Amino acid sequence: MAWAVAASSGGGARCGAGVQRGGALGSSRRLGSDLRTLWSRVAGNRSSIGSGSEGGTGGGRGISGGGVAHRGLATCAASPRSGAAAAAEPTGPRVCILGGGFGGLYTAVKLESLMWPRGTKPRVTLIDQSERFSFKPLLYEVLSGAASEAEVAPPFAQLLAPYPVAFVQGRVASVQQDDAAQDGSSAGGGVVVLADGASVPYDWLVVSLGAETSTFGIPGVRQCALPFSTYQDAQRVNDRLAVLEQALSYPEVVVVGGGYAGVELAAAVADRLKGRARVKLVTSGRDILEGSPQGNRETARRVLQDQGVSILTGAQVTEMRLAGSSSNGGGDSADGSSGVKDLAKRLVYLRDSEGQQEILEADLVLWSAGQAPVSRPGAAAVEERAGPALPFATNARGALQTDPTLRALHHSRVFALGDIAVSSGGREQPALPATAQVAFQQADYVAWNVWASINNKPLLNFSYQHLGDMMSLGAASGAVTLPIPVPPPLSAAASGSGPLGTLLRAAGVKLSGSYGGASDGVTLDGPLAAAVRRAAYLYRQPTLEQQVRVAGGWAKQLTSVLAAAAGRPTQR
């Protein structure tokens, strides 16, 4: 399985920004040892598209590959509200990127790492409604205090300071094309209109606005439950938990959603409350983590049971209400005008596959049951506002349709990636997982294809390589699965009672011979998986400067832990 993107068209390599082929996982000759192979699986090989670049979401949570280059020599700093005026080359084409998630931010930084022929280097503008980037896979650490704000949500102005990328904080209201044909297609630029009336012109556009929490139209969810998708969400949940810990001796918490997000959230809450609460995980599926590797599913179920989390499967949420109310909670949100100190009970109405109903009482309901692209029809499912008006073709879910190169259908200067996009090529294809891993890889391709489009070179078709899955199961536990083929004799020896099996189990390593492409191969769990996960996400911080900041914070934390263990005061 290759980590780098192979050159399929050859045009770019002759222009000084060619495709590097380094970093294939299957080539142990080039990695030199099994240990280096394992680390490359976990942390990601940085060989990627573009001369001089270092390749490399989420939430997601896939192990990232094909990431982002780091340039620390640029001298032009980004301006938090400068728009396109902060361009490094005023005569270059204008590239506007909508959305500062993994796809958008990494595309912006990647564009700056490519080698541009004279006069073609673009003026890049990144637009996001928040002033901070959210490293979503680490949101769970906010609840445990294991990650700081600087690690989870650094300001865009800080991240982009080493690069000549202009940052504009604002909510996208619409995109207007300069030369739209009668059929809606376009071959030129346009203008991005923001909610405050400001506008940003573009010659090339990258759409990476992501997805928002979806309530699926279930009554009372917005009023009675807290979502967990952004850094602001994590802060609200953290504040609410602090109130419940002080006010109630044994609070009841219901987490809705049996996917990775719901399981990780339930584990984080249970780990924080440590037996001082009743935590229930509700999923409409037949099991948690359906479609995920068996090793992750088994580890998650065991950890949740050890933490005392009750798992309710096959339970469909039909309604939510505030206790004592005949309606579904009125107009206030779960942390709205009544504030986080509101201690009213929430009622969660469930229906099983046989039509039987059950009502759960909770002091806190956390909603992690799904997301939908912000471009979907009726995008005001959570917030009382309309989604952006985008003149691009979408599928039934509202995701922008692209061709295999990630270019929006019928729009030669528009690219789309991440949770808002689906690569269809005009035909409906299975959706890629909504993870940082996908966005990481797509950012490389989009940056390269913008380069190729500006320079009239062939574009590359996006090819997703699944590199494994990582999940948090509390502050000091996790699960990591790596799709590495394991010979049956080795798998049998590892699962036996001999010295090898005993050693691997003690270390939290499981080898499975059932590898079949996306199934298990190597599974890590417990503290080892937690450490590997944190190290991999350190490696995947968006810039080298941010890596240094996060590593410094971790070093201070480790010093404090070691000092406490030795009974010495911490040096400050």
XYZ file of C-alpha atoms in Angstrom:
572
model
C 0.000 0.000 0.000
C 1.633 3.234 -1.124
C 1.729 6.317 1.022
C 2.962 8.622 -1.708
C 0.909 9.489 -4.742
C 2.259 7.940 -7.886
C 2.539 10.138 -10.970
C -0.077 8.978 -13.424
C 0.231 11.744 -15.987
C 3.840 12.806 -15.844
C 3.211 16.417 -16.826
C 3.982 17.999 -13.472
C 7.341 16.390 -12.858
C 8.858 18.268 -15.770
C 7.857 21.610 -14.237
C 9.859 21.445 -11.007
C 6.934 20.360 -8.824
C 6.920 16.703 -9.624
C 5.619 13.676 -7.810
C 7.831 11.922 -5.308
C 7.368 8.210 -5.004
C 8.975 7.645 -1.595
C 7.228 6.092 1.365
C 5.453 2.882 0.293
C 4.488 0.843 3.325
C 4.860 -2.434 1.579
C 8.485 -1.776 0.723
C 10.416 -2.940 3.751
C 13.584 -2.669 1.700
C 13.266 1.099 1.798
C 12.121 1.385 5.387
C 14.905 -0.775 6.663
C 13.228 -2.474 9.589
C 9.909 -3.737 10.905
C 9.902 -1.088 13.630
C 10.170 1.707 11.087
C 7.401 0.072 9.059
C 5.121 0.053 12.094
C 5.872 3.685 12.936
C 5.264 4.749 9.327
C 1.882 3.037 9.550
C 0.960 4.943 12.654
C 2.462 8.391 12.161
C 2.360 8.678 8.391
C 5.060 8.978 5.776
C 5.646 12.544 4.714
C 6.742 11.887 1.163
C 4.060 13.298 -1.029
C 3.142 15.382 -4.000
C 5.360 18.305 -4.792
C 9.048 18.986 -4.936
C 10.502 19.879 -1.566
C 7.280 19.054 0.278
C 6.579 16.782 3.197
C 3.437 14.798 2.661
C 1.135 13.536 5.217
C -8.619 13.712 9.381
C -10.660 13.662 12.758
C -12.848 13.553 13.352
C -11.578 12.382 12.199
C -9.770 9.590 13.578
C -8.150 7.650 10.761
C -4.400 7.441 10.719
C -3.283 10.159 8.385
C -1.235 9.803 5.270
C -0.100 12.096 2.534
C -0.038 15.213 4.762
C 1.362 18.649 4.552
C 4.642 20.370 3.910
C 6.282 22.718 6.350
C 8.011 25.933 5.345
C 9.514 28.033 8.052
C 11.382 30.535 5.889
C 8.487 32.655 4.623
C 8.488 36.143 6.070
C 4.989 37.401 5.234
C 2.597 36.887 8.143
C -1.113 36.279 7.727
C -3.503 39.018 8.698
C -6.574 37.969 10.703
C -8.855 40.212 8.691
C -6.812 41.189 5.694
C -8.571 39.270 2.949
C -6.793 38.980 -0.393
C -4.710 42.084 0.295
C -2.033 40.065 2.115
C -0.876 38.283 -1.021
C 2.792 37.455 -1.446
C 2.668 38.030 -5.205
C 0.099 40.694 -6.166
C 0.154 39.641 -9.810
C -0.552 35.940 -9.187
C -3.971 34.269 -9.484
C -6.307 34.443 -6.506
C -7.086 31.141 -4.770
C -9.836 31.301 -2.170
C -10.323 28.401 0.261
C -13.647 28.115 2.067
C -13.357 26.359 5.418
C -10.385 26.007 7.744
C -10.772 22.387 8.782
C -8.219 19.710 7.977
C -8.945 19.866 4.243
C -8.914 23.642 3.869
C -6.030 24.524 6.192
C -3.761 21.770 4.923
C -4.524 22.710 1.320
C -3.537 26.316 2.050
C -0.231 25.321 3.632
C 0.436 22.747 0.928
C -0.051 25.335 -1.824
C 2.689 27.403 -0.226
C 5.090 24.449 -0.305
C 4.880 23.782 -4.035
C 7.373 25.117 -6.557
C 5.626 27.731 -8.713
C 6.863 28.997 -12.073
C 7.550 32.719 -12.023
C 4.392 34.798 -12.036
C 2.024 31.917 -11.232
C 2.335 31.710 -7.446
C -1.209 32.322 -6.195
C -2.458 34.746 -3.585
C -4.138 32.378 -1.137
C -7.000 33.463 1.114
C -8.473 31.149 3.764
C -11.988 31.914 5.060
C -13.472 30.362 8.189
C -16.231 31.451 10.569
C -14.070 30.680 13.605
C -10.843 32.365 14.598
C -9.428 28.993 15.674
C -8.605 25.733 13.957
C -10.142 22.680 15.654
C -7.981 19.568 15.817
C -11.096 17.417 16.158
C -9.521 14.034 16.972
C -8.242 15.543 20.240
C -11.522 17.097 21.397
C -12.027 14.232 23.846
C -8.852 15.257 25.651
C -10.533 18.573 26.470
C -12.826 16.710 28.895
C -9.930 15.037 30.683
C -7.645 18.048 30.631
C -5.000 16.009 28.805
C -4.784 18.540 25.963
C -4.493 22.301 26.142
C -6.295 24.905 24.066
C -3.049 25.618 22.239
C -2.951 21.987 21.117
C -6.619 21.471 20.266
C -7.616 24.923 18.978
C -4.705 27.160 17.944
C -5.641 30.486 16.283
C -5.451 30.588 12.497
C -3.414 33.784 12.710
C -0.783 31.898 14.699
C -0.734 28.850 12.433
C -0.528 30.906 9.251
C 2.005 33.430 10.546
C 4.956 31.763 8.736
C 3.067 31.702 5.421
C 1.873 34.406 3.003
C -1.724 33.218 3.402
C -4.418 35.776 4.179
C -7.019 34.721 6.757
C -10.536 36.156 6.790
C -12.886 35.320 9.648
C -16.469 35.230 8.448
C -19.383 32.993 7.555
C -19.850 32.205 3.879
C -23.279 33.304 2.654
C -22.981 32.543 -1.048
C -20.724 32.051 -4.037
C -21.417 34.078 -7.177
C -19.811 33.150 -10.489
C -18.622 35.740 -13.008
C -19.338 33.744 -16.138
C -22.020 31.203 -15.263
C -23.593 29.598 -18.321
C -27.295 28.908 -18.646
C -26.769 25.336 -17.477
C -24.985 26.606 -14.324
C -21.491 25.581 -15.385
C -18.516 27.908 -15.215
C -14.947 28.134 -16.439
C -13.796 31.264 -14.628
C -13.706 32.930 -11.266
C -16.237 34.687 -9.097
C -16.899 36.238 -5.726
C -17.411 34.752 -2.247
C -20.006 36.767 -0.332
C -19.838 36.711 3.468
C -22.729 37.059 5.897
C -21.594 40.546 6.918
C -21.753 41.731 3.315
C -18.025 41.612 2.617
C -16.839 39.870 -0.517
C -13.668 38.097 -1.578
C -12.959 37.623 -5.307
C -11.351 34.443 -6.590
C -9.882 32.968 -9.747
C -9.773 29.437 -8.333
C -11.978 28.210 -5.495
C -11.533 25.369 -2.995
C -14.636 24.379 -1.011
C -13.948 22.615 2.277
C -16.736 23.858 4.526
C -17.164 20.487 6.218
C -20.234 19.103 7.940
C -22.466 20.078 10.843
C -24.247 18.042 13.467
C -27.528 16.712 12.117
C -30.571 16.109 14.318
C -32.384 14.255 11.512
C -35.429 16.361 12.342
C -36.027 14.570 15.656
C -38.114 16.817 17.927
C -36.365 18.262 20.966
C -32.801 17.272 20.134
C -31.581 20.820 19.607
C -33.224 21.993 22.826
C -32.292 19.081 25.089
C -28.958 17.730 23.875
C -25.443 19.105 23.477
C -23.551 18.335 20.260
C -19.870 17.410 20.313
C -18.278 18.421 17.044
C -16.320 21.654 17.555
C -13.964 23.071 20.146
C -16.772 25.324 21.350
C -18.963 22.221 21.783
C -16.239 20.551 23.831
C -15.962 23.616 26.057
C -19.729 23.646 26.664
C -19.757 19.950 27.521
C -16.787 20.434 29.828
C -18.567 23.288 31.623
C -21.756 21.274 31.929
C -19.905 18.290 33.410
C -18.234 20.588 35.945
C -21.658 21.862 37.061
C -23.072 18.343 37.376
C -20.027 17.141 39.327
C -20.571 19.895 41.882
C -24.366 19.810 42.049
C -25.191 16.101 41.886
C -23.695 13.121 43.640
C -24.586 10.643 40.894
C -25.562 12.340 37.592
C -27.040 10.418 34.682
C -25.543 10.934 31.241
C -26.916 9.624 27.936
C -24.701 9.600 24.830
C -26.543 9.080 21.536
C -24.535 7.569 18.690
C -22.700 4.263 18.415
C -20.032 5.271 15.922
C -16.491 6.319 16.746
C -17.554 9.762 17.981
C -20.203 8.398 20.341
C -18.010 5.610 21.699
C -15.048 7.911 22.299
C -17.301 10.498 23.933
C -18.933 7.934 26.248
C -15.514 6.611 27.239
C -14.191 10.122 27.901
C -17.177 11.037 30.102
C -17.076 7.759 32.022
C -13.314 8.054 32.528
C -13.682 11.573 33.855
C -16.533 10.763 36.247
C -14.872 7.467 37.307
C -17.866 5.545 38.640
C -19.582 8.602 40.090
C -22.225 8.667 37.369
C -24.483 6.417 35.347
C -23.491 6.617 31.676
C -25.579 5.074 28.898
C -24.635 4.778 25.237
C -27.575 4.569 22.822
C -27.257 3.379 19.225
C -29.835 2.428 16.626
C -27.487 -0.179 15.195
C -27.182 -3.793 16.203
C -23.773 -3.110 17.737
C -21.395 -0.259 18.383
C -18.836 0.648 15.716
C -20.636 -1.235 12.970
C -18.381 -1.659 9.954
C -15.255 -0.935 11.990
C -12.350 -3.343 12.540
C -13.190 -6.139 14.947
C -10.199 -5.330 17.149
C -11.421 -1.775 17.757
C -14.970 -2.958 18.408
C -13.938 -5.624 20.907
C -11.564 -3.288 22.718
C -14.152 -0.515 22.892
C -16.863 -2.815 24.247
C -14.519 -4.211 26.908
C -13.336 -0.755 28.029
C -16.875 0.645 28.147
C -18.076 -2.298 30.218
C -15.123 -1.907 32.589
C -16.034 1.754 32.982
C -19.626 0.830 33.816
C -21.158 2.231 30.620
C -24.484 0.626 29.678
C -24.834 0.012 25.920
C -28.349 0.073 24.436
C -28.397 -1.263 20.867
C -31.247 -1.210 18.368
C -32.717 1.846 20.112
C -34.014 4.642 17.897
C -34.426 8.096 19.459
C -37.861 9.448 18.535
C -38.119 12.550 20.706
C -36.547 14.494 23.569
C -38.220 16.655 26.197
C -37.449 18.524 29.363
C -39.014 16.788 32.371
C -42.223 18.478 33.458
C -42.772 19.980 30.022
C -45.529 18.896 27.668
C -43.469 20.024 24.691
C -39.980 19.170 23.507
C -38.124 21.821 25.441
C -39.385 25.082 24.002
C -36.981 27.409 22.270
C -33.928 27.189 24.499
C -31.017 24.986 23.574
C -29.466 22.558 26.037
C -27.043 25.234 27.182
C -29.025 28.234 25.958
C -30.726 31.040 27.831
C -31.195 28.924 30.951
C -27.403 28.445 31.132
C -25.282 25.420 31.962
C -26.512 25.495 35.580
C -29.967 24.319 34.500
C -30.499 20.994 36.336
C -33.787 20.005 34.734
C -33.995 16.366 33.728
C -33.982 15.476 30.031
C -36.313 12.760 28.783
C -35.069 10.648 25.874
C -37.795 8.645 24.126
C -36.601 5.417 22.503
C -38.231 2.815 20.266
C -36.731 -0.606 19.574
C -37.026 -2.741 16.437
C -40.246 -4.293 17.709
C -41.884 -0.969 18.360
C -41.508 -1.081 22.134
C -40.943 2.294 23.765
C -38.674 3.291 26.617
C -37.973 6.621 28.273
C -34.561 7.472 29.706
C -34.020 10.239 32.238
C -30.750 12.133 32.060
C -29.065 15.155 33.538
C -27.000 15.507 30.380
C -27.661 14.267 26.853
C -24.805 14.309 24.351
C -25.717 14.031 20.677
C -23.189 12.322 18.437
C -25.479 10.464 16.071
C -24.364 11.880 12.767
C -23.416 14.834 10.616
C -24.412 16.199 7.237
C -22.685 18.569 4.792
C -23.325 22.239 5.502
C -24.443 22.530 1.885
C -27.360 20.139 2.378
C -30.913 21.435 1.849
C -32.260 22.885 5.076
C -28.825 23.174 6.649
C -30.310 24.898 9.685
C -30.872 21.600 11.490
C -28.861 22.740 14.501
C -28.485 26.477 14.118
C -31.355 28.767 13.201
C -29.777 29.977 9.992
C -29.628 28.988 6.368
C -26.617 27.238 4.926
C -24.444 28.860 2.248
C -25.912 29.238 -1.232
C -23.492 27.321 -3.451
C -24.102 27.021 -7.236
C -22.640 23.528 -7.494
C -24.157 20.104 -8.139
C -24.867 18.040 -5.022
C -25.975 14.500 -4.292
C -28.993 13.461 -2.228
C -27.140 14.234 1.030
C -26.223 17.703 -0.162
C -22.531 16.911 -0.705
C -20.827 18.638 -3.620
C -20.201 16.246 -6.486
C -16.729 16.141 -7.975
C -14.952 14.280 -10.724
C -12.094 11.898 -9.826
C -9.658 14.844 -9.621
C -11.826 16.451 -6.881
C -12.914 19.203 -9.269
C -16.574 20.197 -8.900
C -18.693 18.850 -11.745
C -19.117 21.398 -14.556
C -16.848 23.949 -12.846
C -13.280 23.827 -14.124
C -11.865 26.207 -11.483
C -13.624 24.863 -8.401
C -12.379 21.990 -6.230
C -14.104 20.417 -3.231
C -12.849 18.087 -0.502
C -13.574 16.775 2.961
C -16.981 16.143 4.491
C -18.752 18.508 2.111
C -17.655 16.661 -1.025
C -18.204 13.315 -2.699
C -16.075 12.129 -5.600
C -18.656 10.805 -8.008
C -17.324 11.329 -11.510
C -20.958 11.766 -12.478
C -21.898 8.470 -10.810
C -22.807 7.818 -7.195
C -19.905 6.148 -5.380
C -19.638 4.818 -1.812
C -18.954 7.690 0.548
C -15.511 7.944 2.061
C -15.315 8.000 5.858
C -15.647 11.445 7.431
C -12.185 11.380 8.979
C -9.126 13.583 9.112
C -7.308 10.805 7.264
C -9.396 11.419 4.144
C -9.029 15.196 4.352
C -5.257 14.918 4.814
C -4.902 12.891 1.655
C -7.350 14.974 -0.375
C -5.552 18.193 0.576
C -2.406 16.940 -1.147
C -4.299 16.174 -4.341
C -6.302 19.398 -4.364
C -3.200 21.529 -3.849
C -1.409 19.686 -6.618
C -4.399 19.899 -8.975
C -4.799 23.627 -8.337
C -1.117 23.950 -9.259
C -1.670 21.833 -12.380
C -4.821 23.740 -13.330
C -3.106 27.126 -13.048
C -0.119 25.872 -15.040
C -2.158 23.993 -17.668
C -0.793 20.596 -16.667
C -2.595 17.244 -16.300
C -4.540 16.710 -13.095
C -4.244 13.645 -10.865
C -7.167 11.404 -9.943
C -7.640 11.096 -6.201
C -6.884 7.650 -4.800
C -7.718 7.047 -1.143
C -5.492 4.714 0.860
C -6.961 3.510 4.137
C -4.114 3.427 6.636
C -5.833 2.248 9.795
C -8.050 3.556 12.588
C -7.342 5.184 15.935
C -9.683 5.935 18.805
C -9.500 7.337 22.322
C -11.032 5.321 25.164
C -10.250 7.604 28.072
C -7.286 9.673 29.150
C -4.850 6.727 29.259
C -6.419 4.134 26.970
C -7.189 3.731 23.304
C -7.308 1.386 20.338
C -5.325 1.447 17.097
C -5.812 -0.966 14.217
C -3.329 -1.222 11.391
C -4.267 -3.147 8.219
C -0.946 -4.981 8.037
C -1.088 -8.568 6.744
C -0.062 -11.055 9.444
C 0.995 -14.582 8.407
C -1.323 -17.208 10.013
C 1.554 -18.994 11.818
C 2.603 -15.725 13.453
C -0.993 -14.914 14.366
C -1.410 -18.372 15.936
C 1.804 -18.000 17.926
C 0.783 -14.543 19.121
C -2.609 -15.765 20.343
C -1.215 -18.820 22.109
C 0.037 -19.246 25.654
C 3.703 -19.201 24.712
C 6.241 -16.478 25.518
C 5.438 -14.430 22.380
C 1.704 -14.392 23.045
C 2.177 -13.533 26.700
C 4.562 -10.683 25.892
C 2.329 -9.193 23.201
C -0.797 -9.326 25.338
C 1.024 -7.661 28.207
C 2.093 -4.881 25.844
C -1.400 -4.458 24.395
C -0.645 -5.930 20.960
C -2.883 -8.356 19.094
C -2.055 -9.945 15.750
C -4.841 -11.258 13.562
C -4.516 -13.468 10.497
C -7.993 -12.425 9.318
C -6.623 -9.397 7.441
C -8.711 -8.795 4.346
C -7.986 -5.308 3.143
C -9.834 -3.176 5.698
C -10.101 -5.663 8.549
C -7.705 -6.272 11.395
C -4.057 -7.006 11.042
C -2.347 -5.459 14.062
C -4.385 -4.077 16.964
C -2.900 -2.017 19.770
C -4.909 -1.235 22.877
C -4.563 0.238 26.342
C -1.842 2.753 27.259
C 0.300 1.727 24.285
C -2.465 2.653 21.851
C -3.088 5.925 23.691
C 0.596 6.849 23.451
C 0.813 5.879 19.781
C -2.329 7.875 19.002
C -1.050 11.009 20.710
C 2.337 10.677 19.005
C 0.684 10.260 15.606
C -1.420 13.389 16.131
C 1.628 15.308 17.260
C 3.193 14.342 13.948
C 0.046 15.493 12.159
C -0.129 18.991 13.613
C -0.647 21.372 10.669
C 2.701 23.166 10.809
C 6.192 22.503 12.089
C 5.884 25.464 14.421
C 2.717 23.989 15.930
C 4.464 20.642 16.374
C 7.164 22.371 18.403
C 4.581 24.156 20.585
C 2.621 20.956 21.249
C 5.774 18.933 21.949
C 6.873 21.580 24.440
C 3.531 21.382 26.225
C 3.755 17.606 26.386
C 7.263 17.818 27.806
C 6.000 20.066 30.616
C 3.141 17.651 31.323
C 5.544 14.705 31.433
C 7.845 16.612 33.778
C 4.923 17.320 36.110
C 3.840 13.676 36.092
C 7.338 12.392 36.797
C 7.880 14.971 39.529
C 4.613 14.041 41.186
C 5.517 10.360 41.012
C 8.851 11.099 42.671
C 7.277 13.305 45.325
C 9.122 16.424 44.195
C 7.612 19.864 43.532
C 7.206 20.765 39.870
C 9.589 23.366 38.473
C 7.717 26.307 36.936
